[in-house]
């Protein structure tokens, strides 16, 4: 029996994979795709465990040495490849140790929670060297397990050279090996990569499952859990991120931005927007907008239900005075969502955020 208990939901994917495992018909290469935080990584690890687990009955058993080592990301027959930001060290050895530190940081996050993400402030890539090393690795026999497994995270970040090098391996993976590629979508992938993998789409996690998880893990109230789940739009990873302290980044930058919009002069707002466009990644700009939506929703709940619905912190108290009605808050939420979509569709961050701030400042909806 195959039980992928570390993965929430995704029943269809689980069914396909356990069917293939039972019949001994696992593909050599899988491409798990779907938005961030829906369990692609968690499933990749579960599959790596399932093919190497020592238990006779339930795989992965989560208890044998193999399962435990894979969980801790120290199993010699599972190799992990992550996209990394540019290395800044001057010498080769500096860059090598910098790289090890980054990988360690990602691993620690993934060990503590497979749905967790380390967010970098820069564009990340998977280098051709990593792919070459992976090919050498796959050509060696397994050390402890039955299969050598390679998991490549966010394969859309493969460098041009890396993408070319990987094709041959995907065509004919050496010996007993299994490649698991994950990607947020297939649009940016070479068709030659897609056609060499078996594709499995990961769907959004239903809101009730996310809410239950948030209530259990972080002891959130039902209202707060439903609020966060709503904004996360089916990404458990994002919901966890927002619910944890890390979500404070979004909240803090959102409060700063809104304070500028309502309180301060135009110049300060423009300066802030320009610095955001230079220093934030696109994901972080989207988080800033999520943070704004959270603030508006909190104010909405407060206005609607009074102190029973929500207590406001000092920052929110100050922002509250700018809204006379629920209608205004509804419009502000709609505007934030519209700005979010525009940025997702690659409208310039400066233009989109400035337009948003003007609409808030002058209440022109
Ligand atoms: Zn096991």
XYZ file of C-alpha atoms in Angstrom, residues 8 113 115 205-245 294:
45
model
C -2.192 17.305 1.809
C 8.386 22.113 6.582
C 5.786 23.505 2.153
C -5.464 23.121 -2.165
C -9.139 23.550 -1.165
C -9.752 26.436 1.205
C -11.252 24.274 3.980
C -8.115 22.107 4.092
C -5.894 25.192 4.295
C -8.062 26.674 7.033
C -7.977 23.479 9.094
C -4.194 23.344 8.733
C -3.809 26.972 9.840
C -6.064 26.483 12.837
C -4.145 23.418 13.910
C -0.603 24.602 13.256
C -0.814 28.216 14.309
C -3.894 28.175 16.514
C -5.481 30.842 14.334
C -9.074 31.798 14.990
C -11.574 30.585 12.384
C -11.989 34.103 11.086
C -8.278 34.769 10.707
C -7.725 31.335 9.143
C -10.438 31.974 6.599
C -8.984 35.409 5.866
C -5.498 34.060 5.234
C -6.814 31.102 3.205
C -8.793 33.515 1.082
C -5.738 35.540 0.141
C -3.571 32.473 -0.410
C -5.835 31.261 -3.210
C -5.123 27.565 -2.834
C -1.429 27.786 -1.960
C -0.824 26.171 1.405
C 2.808 27.313 1.285
C 1.717 30.897 0.918
C -0.883 30.563 3.668
C 1.761 29.194 6.027
C 4.104 31.979 5.024
C 1.489 34.622 5.746
C 0.372 32.993 8.978
C 3.906 32.675 10.314
C 5.965 35.567 11.486
C -5.079 41.884 4.690
